[in-house]
CSV table of C-alpha atoms and ligand atoms in Angstrom, one decimal:
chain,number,residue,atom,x,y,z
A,264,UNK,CA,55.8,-32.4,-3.4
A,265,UNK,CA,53.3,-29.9,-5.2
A,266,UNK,CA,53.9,-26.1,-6.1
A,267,UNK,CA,53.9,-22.8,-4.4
A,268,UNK,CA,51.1,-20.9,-6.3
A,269,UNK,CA,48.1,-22.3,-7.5
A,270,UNK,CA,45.4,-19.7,-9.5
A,271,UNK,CA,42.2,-21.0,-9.5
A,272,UNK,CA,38.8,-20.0,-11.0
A,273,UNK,CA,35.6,-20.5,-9.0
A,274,UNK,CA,32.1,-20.3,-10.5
A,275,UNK,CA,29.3,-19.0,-8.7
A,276,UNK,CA,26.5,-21.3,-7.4
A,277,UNK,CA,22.5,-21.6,-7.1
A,278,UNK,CA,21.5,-23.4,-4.4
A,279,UNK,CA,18.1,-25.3,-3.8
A,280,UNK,CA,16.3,-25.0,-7.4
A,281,UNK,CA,12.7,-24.8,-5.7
A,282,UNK,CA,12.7,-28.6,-4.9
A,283,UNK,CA,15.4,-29.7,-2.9
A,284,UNK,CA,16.6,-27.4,-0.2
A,285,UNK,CA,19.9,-27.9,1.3
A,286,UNK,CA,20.5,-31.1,-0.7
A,287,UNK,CA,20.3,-29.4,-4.8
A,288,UNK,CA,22.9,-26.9,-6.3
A,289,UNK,CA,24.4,-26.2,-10.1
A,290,UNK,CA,27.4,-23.9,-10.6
A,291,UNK,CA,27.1,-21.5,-13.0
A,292,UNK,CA,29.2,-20.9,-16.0
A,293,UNK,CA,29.3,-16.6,-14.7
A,294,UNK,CA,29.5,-14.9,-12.7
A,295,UNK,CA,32.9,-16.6,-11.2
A,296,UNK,CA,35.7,-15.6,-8.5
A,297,UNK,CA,39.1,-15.8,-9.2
A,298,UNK,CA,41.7,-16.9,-6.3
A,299,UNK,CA,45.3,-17.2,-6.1
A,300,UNK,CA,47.1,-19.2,-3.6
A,301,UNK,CA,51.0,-18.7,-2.6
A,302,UNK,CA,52.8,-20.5,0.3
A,303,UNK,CA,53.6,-18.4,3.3
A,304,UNK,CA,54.7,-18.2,7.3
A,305,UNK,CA,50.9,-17.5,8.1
A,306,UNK,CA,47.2,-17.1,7.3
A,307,UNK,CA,46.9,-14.5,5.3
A,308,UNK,CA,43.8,-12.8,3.1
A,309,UNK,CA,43.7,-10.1,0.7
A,310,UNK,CA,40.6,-9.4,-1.2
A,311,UNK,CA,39.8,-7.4,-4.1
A,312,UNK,CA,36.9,-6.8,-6.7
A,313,UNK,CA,33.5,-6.5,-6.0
A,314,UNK,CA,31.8,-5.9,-2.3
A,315,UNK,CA,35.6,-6.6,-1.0
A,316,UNK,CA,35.6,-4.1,2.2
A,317,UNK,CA,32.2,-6.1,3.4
A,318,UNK,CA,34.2,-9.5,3.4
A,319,UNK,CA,36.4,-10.3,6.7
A,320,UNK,CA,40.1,-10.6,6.0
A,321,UNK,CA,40.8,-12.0,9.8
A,322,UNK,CA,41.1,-15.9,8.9
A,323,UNK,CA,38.9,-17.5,11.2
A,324,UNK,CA,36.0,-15.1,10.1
A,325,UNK,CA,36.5,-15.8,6.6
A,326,UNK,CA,35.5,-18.6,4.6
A,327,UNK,CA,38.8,-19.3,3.0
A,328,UNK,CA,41.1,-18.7,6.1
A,329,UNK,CA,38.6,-21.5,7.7
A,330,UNK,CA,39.4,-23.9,4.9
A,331,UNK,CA,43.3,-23.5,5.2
A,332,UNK,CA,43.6,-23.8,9.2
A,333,UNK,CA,41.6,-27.1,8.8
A,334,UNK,CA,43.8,-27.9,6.5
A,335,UNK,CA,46.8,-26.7,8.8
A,336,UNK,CA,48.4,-25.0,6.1
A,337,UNK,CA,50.1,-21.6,5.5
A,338,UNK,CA,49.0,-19.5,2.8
A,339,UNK,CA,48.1,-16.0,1.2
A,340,UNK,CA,44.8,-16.6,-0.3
A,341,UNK,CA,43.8,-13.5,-2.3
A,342,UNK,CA,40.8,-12.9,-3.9
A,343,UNK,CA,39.3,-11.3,-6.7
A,344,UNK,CA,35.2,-11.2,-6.7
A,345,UNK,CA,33.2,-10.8,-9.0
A,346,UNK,CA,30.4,-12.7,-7.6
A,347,UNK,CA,27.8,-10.3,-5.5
A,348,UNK,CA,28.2,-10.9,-1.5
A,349,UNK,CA,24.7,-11.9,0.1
A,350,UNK,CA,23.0,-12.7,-3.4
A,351,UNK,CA,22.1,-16.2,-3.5
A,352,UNK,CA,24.8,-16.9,-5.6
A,353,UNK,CA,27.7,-18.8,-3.2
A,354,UNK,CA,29.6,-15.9,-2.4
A,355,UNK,CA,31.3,-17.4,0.2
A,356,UNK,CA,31.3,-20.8,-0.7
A,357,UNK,CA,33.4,-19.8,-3.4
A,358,UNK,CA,36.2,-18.8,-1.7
A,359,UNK,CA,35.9,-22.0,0.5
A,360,UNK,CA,35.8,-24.3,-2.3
A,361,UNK,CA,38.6,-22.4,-4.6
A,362,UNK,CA,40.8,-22.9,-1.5
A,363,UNK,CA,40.2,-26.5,-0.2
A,364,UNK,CA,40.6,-27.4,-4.0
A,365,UNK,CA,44.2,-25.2,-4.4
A,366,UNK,CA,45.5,-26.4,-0.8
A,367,UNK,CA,44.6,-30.0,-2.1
A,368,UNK,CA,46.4,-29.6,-5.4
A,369,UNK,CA,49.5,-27.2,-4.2
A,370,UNK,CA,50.4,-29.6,-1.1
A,371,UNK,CA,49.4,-33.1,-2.9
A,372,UNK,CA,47.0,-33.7,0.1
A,373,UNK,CA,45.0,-36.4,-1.9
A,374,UNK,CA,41.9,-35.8,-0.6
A,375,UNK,CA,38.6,-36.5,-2.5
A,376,UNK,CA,36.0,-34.9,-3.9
A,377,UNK,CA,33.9,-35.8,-1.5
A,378,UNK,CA,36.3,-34.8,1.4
A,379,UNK,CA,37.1,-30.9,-0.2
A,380,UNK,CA,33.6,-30.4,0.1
A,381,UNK,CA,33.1,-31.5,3.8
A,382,UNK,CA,36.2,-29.3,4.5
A,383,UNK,CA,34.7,-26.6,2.6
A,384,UNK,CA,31.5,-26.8,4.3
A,385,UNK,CA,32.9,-26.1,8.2
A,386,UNK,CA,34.4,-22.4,5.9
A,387,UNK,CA,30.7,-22.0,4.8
A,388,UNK,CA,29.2,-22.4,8.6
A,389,UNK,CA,31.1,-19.2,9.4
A,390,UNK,CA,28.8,-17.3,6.8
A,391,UNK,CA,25.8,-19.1,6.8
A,392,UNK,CA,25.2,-20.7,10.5
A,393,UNK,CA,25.0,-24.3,9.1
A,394,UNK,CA,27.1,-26.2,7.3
A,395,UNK,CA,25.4,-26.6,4.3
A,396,UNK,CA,27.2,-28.1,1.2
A,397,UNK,CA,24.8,-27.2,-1.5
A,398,UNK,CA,27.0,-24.3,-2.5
A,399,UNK,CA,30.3,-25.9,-2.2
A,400,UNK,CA,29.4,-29.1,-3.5
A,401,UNK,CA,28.6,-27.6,-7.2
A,402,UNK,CA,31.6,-25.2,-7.2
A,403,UNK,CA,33.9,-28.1,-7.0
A,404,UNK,CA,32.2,-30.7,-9.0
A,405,UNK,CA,30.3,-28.7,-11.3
A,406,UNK,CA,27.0,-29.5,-13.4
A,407,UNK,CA,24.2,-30.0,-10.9
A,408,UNK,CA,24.7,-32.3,-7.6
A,409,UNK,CA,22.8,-33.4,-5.3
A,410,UNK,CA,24.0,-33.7,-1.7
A,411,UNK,CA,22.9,-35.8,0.7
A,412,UNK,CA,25.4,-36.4,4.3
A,413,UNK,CA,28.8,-37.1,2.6
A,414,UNK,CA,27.3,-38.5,-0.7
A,415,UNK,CA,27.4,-36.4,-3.7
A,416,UNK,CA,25.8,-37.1,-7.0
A,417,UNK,CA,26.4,-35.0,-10.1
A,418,UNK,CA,25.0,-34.9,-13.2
A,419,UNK,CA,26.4,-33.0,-16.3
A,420,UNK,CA,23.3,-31.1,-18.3
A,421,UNK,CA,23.7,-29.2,-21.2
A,422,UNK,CA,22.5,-26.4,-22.8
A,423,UNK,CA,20.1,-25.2,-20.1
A,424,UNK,CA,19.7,-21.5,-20.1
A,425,UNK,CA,20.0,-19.7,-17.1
A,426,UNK,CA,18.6,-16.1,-16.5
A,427,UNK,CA,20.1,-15.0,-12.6
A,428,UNK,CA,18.6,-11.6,-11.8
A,429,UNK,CA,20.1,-9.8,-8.7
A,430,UNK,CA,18.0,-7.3,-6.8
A,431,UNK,CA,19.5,-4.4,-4.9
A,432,UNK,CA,18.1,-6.1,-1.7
A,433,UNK,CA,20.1,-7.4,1.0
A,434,UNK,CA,18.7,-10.8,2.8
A,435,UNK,CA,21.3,-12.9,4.9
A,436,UNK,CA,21.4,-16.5,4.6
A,437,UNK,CA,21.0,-16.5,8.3
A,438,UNK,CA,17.6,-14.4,8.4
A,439,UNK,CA,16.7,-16.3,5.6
A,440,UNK,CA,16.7,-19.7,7.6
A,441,UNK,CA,15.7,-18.5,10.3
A,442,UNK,CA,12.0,-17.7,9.1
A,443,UNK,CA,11.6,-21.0,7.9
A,444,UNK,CA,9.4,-23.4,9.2
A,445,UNK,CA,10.1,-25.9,11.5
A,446,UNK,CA,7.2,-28.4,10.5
A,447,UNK,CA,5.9,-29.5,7.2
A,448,UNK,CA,2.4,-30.8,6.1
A,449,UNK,CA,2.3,-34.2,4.4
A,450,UNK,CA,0.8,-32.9,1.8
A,451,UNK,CA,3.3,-30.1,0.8
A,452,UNK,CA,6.1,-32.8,1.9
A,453,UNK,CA,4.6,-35.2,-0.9
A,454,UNK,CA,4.2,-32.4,-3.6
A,455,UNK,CA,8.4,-30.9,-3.2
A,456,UNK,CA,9.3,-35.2,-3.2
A,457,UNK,CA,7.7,-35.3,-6.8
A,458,UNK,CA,9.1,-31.9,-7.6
A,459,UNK,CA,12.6,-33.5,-6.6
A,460,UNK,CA,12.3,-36.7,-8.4
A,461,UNK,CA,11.2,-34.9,-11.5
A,462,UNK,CA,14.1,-32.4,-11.8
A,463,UNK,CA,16.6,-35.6,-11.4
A,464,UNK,CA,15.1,-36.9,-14.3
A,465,UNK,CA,15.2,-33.2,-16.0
A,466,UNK,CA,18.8,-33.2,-15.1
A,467,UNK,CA,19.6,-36.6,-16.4
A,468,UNK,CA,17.5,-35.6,-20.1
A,469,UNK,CA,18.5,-32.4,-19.9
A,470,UNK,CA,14.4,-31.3,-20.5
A,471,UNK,CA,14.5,-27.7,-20.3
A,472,UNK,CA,10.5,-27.9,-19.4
A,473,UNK,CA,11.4,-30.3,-16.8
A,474,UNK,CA,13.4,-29.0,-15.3
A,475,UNK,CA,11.4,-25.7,-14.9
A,476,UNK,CA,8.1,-27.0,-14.2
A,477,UNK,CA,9.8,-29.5,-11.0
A,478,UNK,CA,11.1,-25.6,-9.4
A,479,UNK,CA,8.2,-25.2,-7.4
A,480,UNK,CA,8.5,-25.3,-3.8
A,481,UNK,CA,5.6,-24.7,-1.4
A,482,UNK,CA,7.6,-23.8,1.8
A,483,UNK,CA,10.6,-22.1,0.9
A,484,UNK,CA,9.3,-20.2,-1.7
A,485,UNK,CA,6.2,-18.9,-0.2
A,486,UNK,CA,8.0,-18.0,2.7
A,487,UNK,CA,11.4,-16.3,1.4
A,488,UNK,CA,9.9,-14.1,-1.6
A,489,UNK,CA,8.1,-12.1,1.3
A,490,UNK,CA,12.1,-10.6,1.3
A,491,UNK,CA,11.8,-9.9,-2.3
A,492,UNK,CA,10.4,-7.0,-3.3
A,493,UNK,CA,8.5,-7.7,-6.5
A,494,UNK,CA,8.5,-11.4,-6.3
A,495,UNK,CA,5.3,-12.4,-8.2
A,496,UNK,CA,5.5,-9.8,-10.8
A,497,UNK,CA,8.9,-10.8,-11.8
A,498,UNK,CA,8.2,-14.4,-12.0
A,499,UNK,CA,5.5,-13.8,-14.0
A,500,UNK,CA,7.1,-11.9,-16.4
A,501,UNK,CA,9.8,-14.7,-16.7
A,502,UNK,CA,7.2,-17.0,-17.5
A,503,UNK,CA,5.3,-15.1,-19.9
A,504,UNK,CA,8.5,-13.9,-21.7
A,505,UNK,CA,9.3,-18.0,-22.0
A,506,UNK,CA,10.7,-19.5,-18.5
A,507,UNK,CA,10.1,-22.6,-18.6
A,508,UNK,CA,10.3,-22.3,-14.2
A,509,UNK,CA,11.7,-19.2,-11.9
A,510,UNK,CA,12.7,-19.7,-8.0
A,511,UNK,CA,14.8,-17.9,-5.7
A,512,UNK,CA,18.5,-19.0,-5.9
A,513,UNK,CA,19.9,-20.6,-2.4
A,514,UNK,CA,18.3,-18.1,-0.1
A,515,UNK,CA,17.8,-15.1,-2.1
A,516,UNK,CA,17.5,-12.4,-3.4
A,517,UNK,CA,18.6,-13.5,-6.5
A,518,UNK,CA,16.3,-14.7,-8.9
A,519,UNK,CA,16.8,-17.8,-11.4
A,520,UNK,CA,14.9,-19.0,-14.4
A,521,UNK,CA,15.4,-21.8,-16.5
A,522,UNK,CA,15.1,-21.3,-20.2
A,523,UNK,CA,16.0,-22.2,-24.2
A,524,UNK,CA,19.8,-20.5,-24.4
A,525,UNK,CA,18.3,-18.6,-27.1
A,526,UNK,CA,15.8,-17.1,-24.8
A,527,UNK,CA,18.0,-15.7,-21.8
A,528,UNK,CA,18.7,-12.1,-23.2
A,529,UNK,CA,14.8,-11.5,-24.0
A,530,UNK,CA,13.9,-12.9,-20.2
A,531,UNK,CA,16.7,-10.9,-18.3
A,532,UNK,CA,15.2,-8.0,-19.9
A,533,UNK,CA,12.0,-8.4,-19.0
A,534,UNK,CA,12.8,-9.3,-15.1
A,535,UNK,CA,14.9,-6.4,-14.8
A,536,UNK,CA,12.0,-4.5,-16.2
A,537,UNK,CA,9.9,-5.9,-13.7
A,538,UNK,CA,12.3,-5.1,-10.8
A,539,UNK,CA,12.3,-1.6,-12.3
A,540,UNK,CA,8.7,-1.7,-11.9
A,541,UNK,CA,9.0,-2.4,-8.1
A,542,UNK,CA,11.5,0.4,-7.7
A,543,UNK,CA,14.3,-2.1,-7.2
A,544,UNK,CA,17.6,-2.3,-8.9
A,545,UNK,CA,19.0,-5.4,-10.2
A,546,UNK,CA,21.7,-6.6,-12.3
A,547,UNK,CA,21.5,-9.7,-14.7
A,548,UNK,CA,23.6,-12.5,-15.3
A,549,UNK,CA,23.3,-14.8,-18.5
A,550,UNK,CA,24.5,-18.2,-18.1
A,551,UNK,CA,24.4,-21.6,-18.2
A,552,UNK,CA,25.0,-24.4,-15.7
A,553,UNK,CA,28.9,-24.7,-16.2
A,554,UNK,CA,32.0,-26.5,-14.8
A,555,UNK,CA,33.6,-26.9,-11.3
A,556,UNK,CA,36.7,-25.1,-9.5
A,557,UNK,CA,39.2,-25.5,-11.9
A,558,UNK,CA,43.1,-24.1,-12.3
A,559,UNK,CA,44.1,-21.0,-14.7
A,560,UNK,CA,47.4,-20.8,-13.6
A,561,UNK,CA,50.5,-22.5,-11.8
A,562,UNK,CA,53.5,-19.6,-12.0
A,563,UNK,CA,52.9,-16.1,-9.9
A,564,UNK,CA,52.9,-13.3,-13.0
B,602,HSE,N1,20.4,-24.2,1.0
B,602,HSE,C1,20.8,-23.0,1.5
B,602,HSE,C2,19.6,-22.2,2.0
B,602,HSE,C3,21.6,-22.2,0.5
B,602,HSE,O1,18.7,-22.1,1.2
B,602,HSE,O2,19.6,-21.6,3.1
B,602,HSE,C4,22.1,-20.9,0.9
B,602,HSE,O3,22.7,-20.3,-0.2
């Protein structure tokens, strides 16, 4: 049963959205990984594309090679980045995802939704410390989710402009958990709860001002953006140039505002201006929230 190659195509991720840490995520329509999958005697990882020599190719440090010796199964997994390594946008919970969802289809496993994205978590542990599913959980449903222990929920927006701007700054997802604090006020804990409720009802209207104004997030954000040179500047010329909300995506650097589709060239420009302004390089990436892991391609070329 199944097939011997599998091509897959993996969209990048933004974790958190201000108000739920660890539990929101949306995949985004670019930038995206491609992975191909071929049946083998071993583990095997070859990666290509962008910030490839950084990434591990020894299987039980990579993300990937995780996700196929849970899954007890024999593959060369290579793979094609395009998404930046360390930015915030599910850089290696791509690769864990793509995989999980190819090994699932290529050997008929069966397994649900549900159980690719526990699988794909323990690959995202290696990276990350914790097995967080907020990345993996969008890259294989798509839309936005919400993750909570093994329940996912998912809801399918539309036409929510997205504005990711990535600095030339490196912050690990490790470092950037580990500052966090331990202990919340009730107050704060009150103020992200209505933040959270109100972006599920964004989601569910798709309300592009909903959605934005419900990013706020008293802890994380106020903590993490001390890594981000140029923080408040660039926000603030998001939401002068028409953001309807800008937060840090999953643990940074990256920056992501929510806009009017017709709005995201004029708001990448101005963010990137303001980075410039800080002396800080970034690159921007218009999108939208898009689709899950999905398969390109079932023959080898
Ligand atoms: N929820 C995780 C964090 C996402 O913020 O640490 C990491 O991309």
């Amino acid at each position: 049963m199944g097939t011997e190659y599998i091509k897959v195509k993996v969209p990048a991720t933004s974790a958190n959205l201000g108000a739920g840490f660890d539990v929101f995520g949306i995949a985004l329509e670019v930038p995206f990984d491609i992975i191909e999958v071929k049946r083998s005697d071993r583990i095997e990882i070859i990666i290509t594309g962008r910030d490839s020599k950084y990434v591990p190719l020894e299987p039980r440090k990579n993300t990937a090679g995780i996700v196929a010796s849970i899954l007890g199964k024999n593959v060369k997994i290579t793979i094609h980045r395009s998404i930046p390594l360390s930015s915030g946008l599910g850089s290696s919970a791509a690769p864990a995802a793509g995989v999980a969802f190819a090994l699932n289809e290529m050997y008929a496993l069966g397994l649900s939704r549900e159980e690719l994205v526990n699988i794909a978590a323990q690959g995202e542990k290696v990276a990350s410390g914790a097995a967080h599913a907020d990345n993996v959980a969008p890259a294989i449903y798509g839309g936005f989710v919400i993750v909570h222990k093994d329940k996912i929920t998912s809801l399918y927006p539309e036409n929510i402009g997205i504005v990711a701007v990535h600095p030339q700054i490196v912050v690990s997802t490790r470092t950037a958990r580990a500052i966090l604090p331990k202990k919340l006020s009730l107050s704060d804990i009150s103020f992200n709860t209505a933040n959270a409720a109100n972006m599920v009802v964004g989601m569910m209207k798709s309300d592009i001002r909903l959605i934005g104004e419900s990013m706020e997030n008293r802890v994380i954000e106020k903590v993490r953006s001390t890594l981000i040179k140029g923080y408040a500047q660039v926000k603030k010329s998001a939401l002068n140039s028409g953001a309807t909300g800008v937060t840090i995506s999953g643990s940074g650097p990256t920056m992501i505002a929510v806009c009017r589709m017709d709005e995201r060239e004029n708001i990448a420009k101005a963010m990137a201006e303001s980075f410039s302004e800080s002396h800080v390089r970034s690159e921007a990436f218009i999108t939208t929230i898009g689709k899950g892991v999905e398969i390109i391609d079932d023959k080898p070329a």
